[in-house]
Tab-separated table of N, CA and C in Angstrom:
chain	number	residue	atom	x	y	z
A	26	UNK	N	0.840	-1.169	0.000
A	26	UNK	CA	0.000	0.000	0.000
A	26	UNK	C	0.891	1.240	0.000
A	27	UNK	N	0.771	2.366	-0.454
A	27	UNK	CA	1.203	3.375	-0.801
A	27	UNK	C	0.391	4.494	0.123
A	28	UNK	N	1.164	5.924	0.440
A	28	UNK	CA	0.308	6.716	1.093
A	28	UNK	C	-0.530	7.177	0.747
A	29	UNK	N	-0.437	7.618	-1.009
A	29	UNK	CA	-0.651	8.750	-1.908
A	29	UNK	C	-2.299	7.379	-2.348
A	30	UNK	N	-2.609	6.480	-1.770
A	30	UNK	CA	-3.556	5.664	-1.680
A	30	UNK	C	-4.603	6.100	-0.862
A	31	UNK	N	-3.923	6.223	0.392
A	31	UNK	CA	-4.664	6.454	1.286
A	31	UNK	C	-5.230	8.083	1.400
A	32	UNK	N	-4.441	8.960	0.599
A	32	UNK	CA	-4.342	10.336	0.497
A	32	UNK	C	-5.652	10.383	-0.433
A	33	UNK	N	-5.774	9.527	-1.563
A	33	UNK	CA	-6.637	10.216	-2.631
A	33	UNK	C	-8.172	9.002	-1.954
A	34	UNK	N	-7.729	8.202	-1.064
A	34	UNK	CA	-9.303	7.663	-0.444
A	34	UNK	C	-9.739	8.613	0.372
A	35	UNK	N	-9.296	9.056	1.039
A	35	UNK	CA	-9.427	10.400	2.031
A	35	UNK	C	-10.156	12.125	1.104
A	36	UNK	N	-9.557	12.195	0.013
A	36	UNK	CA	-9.933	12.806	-0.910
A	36	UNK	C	-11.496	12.583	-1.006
A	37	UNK	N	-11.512	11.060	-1.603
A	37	UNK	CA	-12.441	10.717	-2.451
A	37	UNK	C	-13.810	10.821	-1.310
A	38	UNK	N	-13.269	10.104	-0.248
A	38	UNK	CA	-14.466	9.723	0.946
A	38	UNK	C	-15.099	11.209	1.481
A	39	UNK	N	-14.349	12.318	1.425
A	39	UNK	CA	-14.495	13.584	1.439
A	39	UNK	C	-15.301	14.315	0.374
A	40	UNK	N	-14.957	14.494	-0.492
A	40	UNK	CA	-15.502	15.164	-1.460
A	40	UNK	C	-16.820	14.508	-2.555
A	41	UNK	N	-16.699	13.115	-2.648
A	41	UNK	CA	-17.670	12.225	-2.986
A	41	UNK	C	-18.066	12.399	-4.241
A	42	UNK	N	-16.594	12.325	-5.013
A	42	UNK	CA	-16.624	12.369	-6.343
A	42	UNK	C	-15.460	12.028	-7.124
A	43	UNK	N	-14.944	10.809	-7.867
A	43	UNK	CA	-14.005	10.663	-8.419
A	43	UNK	C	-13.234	11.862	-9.154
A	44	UNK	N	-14.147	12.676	-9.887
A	44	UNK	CA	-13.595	13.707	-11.214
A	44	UNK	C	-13.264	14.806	-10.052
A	45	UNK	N	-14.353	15.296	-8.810
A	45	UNK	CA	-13.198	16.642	-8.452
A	45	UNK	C	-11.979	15.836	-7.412
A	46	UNK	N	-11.983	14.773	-6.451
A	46	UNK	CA	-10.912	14.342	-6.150
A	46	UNK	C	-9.756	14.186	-7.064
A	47	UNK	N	-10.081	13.638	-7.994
A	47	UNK	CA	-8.983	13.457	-8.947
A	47	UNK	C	-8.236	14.862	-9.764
A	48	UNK	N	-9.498	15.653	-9.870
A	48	UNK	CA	-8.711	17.173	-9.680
A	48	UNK	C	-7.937	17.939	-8.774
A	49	UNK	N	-8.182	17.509	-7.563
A	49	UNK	CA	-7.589	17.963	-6.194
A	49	UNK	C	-6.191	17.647	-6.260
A	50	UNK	N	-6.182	15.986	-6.435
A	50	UNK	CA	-4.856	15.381	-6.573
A	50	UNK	C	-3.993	15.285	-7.877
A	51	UNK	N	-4.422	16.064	-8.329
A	51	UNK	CA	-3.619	16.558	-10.021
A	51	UNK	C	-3.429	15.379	-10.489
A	52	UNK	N	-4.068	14.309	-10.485
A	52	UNK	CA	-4.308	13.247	-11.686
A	52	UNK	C	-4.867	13.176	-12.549
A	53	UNK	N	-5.088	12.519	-13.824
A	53	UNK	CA	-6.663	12.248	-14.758
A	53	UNK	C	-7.536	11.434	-13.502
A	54	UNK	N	-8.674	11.761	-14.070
A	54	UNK	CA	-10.046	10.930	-13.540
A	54	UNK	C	-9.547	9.289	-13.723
A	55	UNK	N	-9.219	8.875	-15.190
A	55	UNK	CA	-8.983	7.233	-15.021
A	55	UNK	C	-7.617	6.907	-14.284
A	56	UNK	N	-6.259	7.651	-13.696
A	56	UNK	CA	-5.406	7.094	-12.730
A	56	UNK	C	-6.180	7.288	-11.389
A	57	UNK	N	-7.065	8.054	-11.246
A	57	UNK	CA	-7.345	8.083	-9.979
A	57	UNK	C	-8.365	6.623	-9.433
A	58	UNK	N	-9.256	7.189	-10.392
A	58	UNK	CA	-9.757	5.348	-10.143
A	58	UNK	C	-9.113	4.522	-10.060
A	59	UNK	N	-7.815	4.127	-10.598
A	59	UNK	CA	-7.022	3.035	-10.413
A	59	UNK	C	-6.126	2.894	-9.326
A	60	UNK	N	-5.954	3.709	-9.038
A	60	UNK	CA	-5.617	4.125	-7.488
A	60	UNK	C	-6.563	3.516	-6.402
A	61	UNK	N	-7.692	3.761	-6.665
A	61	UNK	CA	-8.782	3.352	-5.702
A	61	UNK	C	-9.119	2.222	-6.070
A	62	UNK	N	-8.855	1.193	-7.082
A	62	UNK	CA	-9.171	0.533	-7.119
A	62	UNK	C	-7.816	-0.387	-7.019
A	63	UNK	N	-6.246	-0.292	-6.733
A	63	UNK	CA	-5.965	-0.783	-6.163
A	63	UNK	C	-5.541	-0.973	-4.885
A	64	UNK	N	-6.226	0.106	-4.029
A	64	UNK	CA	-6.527	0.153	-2.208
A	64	UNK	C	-7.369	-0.920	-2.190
A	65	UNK	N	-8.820	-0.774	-2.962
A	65	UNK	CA	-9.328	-2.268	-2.938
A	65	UNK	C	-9.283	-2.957	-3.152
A	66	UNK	N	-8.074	-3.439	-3.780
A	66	UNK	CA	-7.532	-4.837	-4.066
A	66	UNK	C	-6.757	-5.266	-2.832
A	67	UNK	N	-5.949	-4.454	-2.529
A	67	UNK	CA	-5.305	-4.404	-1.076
A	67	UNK	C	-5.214	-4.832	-0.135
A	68	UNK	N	-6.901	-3.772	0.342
A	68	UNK	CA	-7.896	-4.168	1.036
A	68	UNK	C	-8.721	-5.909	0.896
A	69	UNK	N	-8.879	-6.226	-0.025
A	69	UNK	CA	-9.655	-7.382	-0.906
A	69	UNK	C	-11.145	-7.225	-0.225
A	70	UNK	N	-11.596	-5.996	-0.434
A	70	UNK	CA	-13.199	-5.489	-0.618
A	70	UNK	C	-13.483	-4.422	-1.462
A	71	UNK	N	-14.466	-4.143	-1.599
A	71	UNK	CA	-14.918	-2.706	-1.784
A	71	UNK	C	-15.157	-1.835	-1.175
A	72	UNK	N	-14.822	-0.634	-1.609
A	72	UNK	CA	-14.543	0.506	-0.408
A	72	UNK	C	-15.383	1.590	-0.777
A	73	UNK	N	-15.634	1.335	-2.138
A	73	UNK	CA	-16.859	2.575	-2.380
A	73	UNK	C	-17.770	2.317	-3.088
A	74	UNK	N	-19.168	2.152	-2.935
A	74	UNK	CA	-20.580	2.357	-3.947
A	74	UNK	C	-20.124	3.044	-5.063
A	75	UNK	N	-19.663	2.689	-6.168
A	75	UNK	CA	-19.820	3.045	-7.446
A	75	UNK	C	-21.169	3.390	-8.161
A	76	UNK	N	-22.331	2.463	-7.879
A	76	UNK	CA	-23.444	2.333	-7.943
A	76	UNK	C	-24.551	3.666	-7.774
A	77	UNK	N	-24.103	4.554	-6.747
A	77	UNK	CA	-24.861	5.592	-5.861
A	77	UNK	C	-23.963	6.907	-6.502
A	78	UNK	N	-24.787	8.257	-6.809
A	78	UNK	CA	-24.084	9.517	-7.045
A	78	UNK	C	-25.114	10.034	-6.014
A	79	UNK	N	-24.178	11.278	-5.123
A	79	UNK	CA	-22.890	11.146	-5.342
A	79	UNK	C	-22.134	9.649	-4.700
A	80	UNK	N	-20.926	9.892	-4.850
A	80	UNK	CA	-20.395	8.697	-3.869
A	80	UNK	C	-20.298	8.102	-2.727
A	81	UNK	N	-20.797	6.815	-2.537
A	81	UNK	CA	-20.840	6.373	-0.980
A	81	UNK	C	-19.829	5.392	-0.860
A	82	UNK	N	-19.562	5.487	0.769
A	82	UNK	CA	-18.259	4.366	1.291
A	82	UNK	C	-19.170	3.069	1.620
A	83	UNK	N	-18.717	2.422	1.266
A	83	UNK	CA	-18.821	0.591	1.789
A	83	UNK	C	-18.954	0.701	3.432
A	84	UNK	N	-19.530	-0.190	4.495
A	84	UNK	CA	-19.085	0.353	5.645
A	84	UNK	C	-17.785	-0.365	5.605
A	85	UNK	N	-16.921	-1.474	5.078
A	85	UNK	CA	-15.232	-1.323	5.064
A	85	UNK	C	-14.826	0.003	4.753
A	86	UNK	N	-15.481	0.708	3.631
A	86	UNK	CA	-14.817	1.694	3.558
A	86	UNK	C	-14.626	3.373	4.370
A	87	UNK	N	-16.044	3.080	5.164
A	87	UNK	CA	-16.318	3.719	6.206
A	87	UNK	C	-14.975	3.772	7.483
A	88	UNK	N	-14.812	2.493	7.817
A	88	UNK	CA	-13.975	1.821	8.773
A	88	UNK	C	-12.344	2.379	8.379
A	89	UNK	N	-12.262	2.205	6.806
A	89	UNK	CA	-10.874	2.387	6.373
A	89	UNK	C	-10.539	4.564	6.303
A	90	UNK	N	-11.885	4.540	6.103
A	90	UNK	CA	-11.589	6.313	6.378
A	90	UNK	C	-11.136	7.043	7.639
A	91	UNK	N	-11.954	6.046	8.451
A	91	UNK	CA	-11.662	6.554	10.120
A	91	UNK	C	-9.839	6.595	10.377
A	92	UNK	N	-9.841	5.144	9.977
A	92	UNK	CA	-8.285	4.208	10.183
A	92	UNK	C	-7.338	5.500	9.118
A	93	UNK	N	-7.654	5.695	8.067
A	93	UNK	CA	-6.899	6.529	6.950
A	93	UNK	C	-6.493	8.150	7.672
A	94	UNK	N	-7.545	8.380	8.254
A	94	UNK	CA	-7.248	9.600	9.087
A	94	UNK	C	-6.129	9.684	9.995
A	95	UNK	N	-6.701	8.466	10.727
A	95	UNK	CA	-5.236	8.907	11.943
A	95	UNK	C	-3.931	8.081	11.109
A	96	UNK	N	-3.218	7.361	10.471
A	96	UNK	CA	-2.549	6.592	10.010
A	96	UNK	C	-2.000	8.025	9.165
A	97	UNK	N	-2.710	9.079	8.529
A	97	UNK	CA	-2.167	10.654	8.170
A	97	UNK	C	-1.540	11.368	8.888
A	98	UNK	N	-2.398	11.168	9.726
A	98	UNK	CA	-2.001	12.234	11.485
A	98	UNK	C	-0.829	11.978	11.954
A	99	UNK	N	-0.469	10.487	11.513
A	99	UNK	CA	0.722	10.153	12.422
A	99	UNK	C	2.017	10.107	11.941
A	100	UNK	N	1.968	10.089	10.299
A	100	UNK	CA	2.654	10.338	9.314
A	100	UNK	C	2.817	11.448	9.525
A	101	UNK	N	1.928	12.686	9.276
A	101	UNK	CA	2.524	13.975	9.770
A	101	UNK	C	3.250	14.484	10.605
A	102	UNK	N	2.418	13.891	11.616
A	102	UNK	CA	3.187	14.216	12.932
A	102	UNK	C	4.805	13.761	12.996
A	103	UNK	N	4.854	12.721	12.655
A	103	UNK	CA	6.520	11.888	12.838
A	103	UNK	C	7.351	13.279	11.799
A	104	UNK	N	6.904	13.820	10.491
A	104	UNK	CA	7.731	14.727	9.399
A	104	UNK	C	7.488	15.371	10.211
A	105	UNK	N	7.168	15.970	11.131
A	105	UNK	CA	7.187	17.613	11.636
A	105	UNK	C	8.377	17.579	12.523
């Protein structure tokens, strides 16, 4: 797993939209999905309702946002 994974799920679970997350994180729309779709491979679930606009989290993916937050926090914290 990569950070810049957990950075653009955090994005995504936030803003609840592949195309402006993927703008946020200066990618195209199709690397960003692939990004998210290999956290959920990762993971080996699904992490977001594709199905539903705007976008909804899986409750794994619910669980993995909480976890994604502080696992940031602490990364930060250690660079400061």
């Amino acid at each position: 797993m990569e950070t810049k994974w957990l950075e653009d799920f955090v994005s995504l679970a936030e803003t609840r939209s592949f195309s402006r997350s993927a703008l946020l994180r200066h990618v195209t729309q199709p690397a960003f999905s692939r990004r998210i779709q290999a956290l959920e491979a990762w993971a080996g679930t699904d992490l977001v309702d594709r199905s539903s606009y705007p976008t909804r989290l899986t409750p794994a993916g619910e669980t993995l946002y909480a976890q994604s937050l502080e696992m940031l926090q602490a990364l930060q914290s250690t660079r400061a």
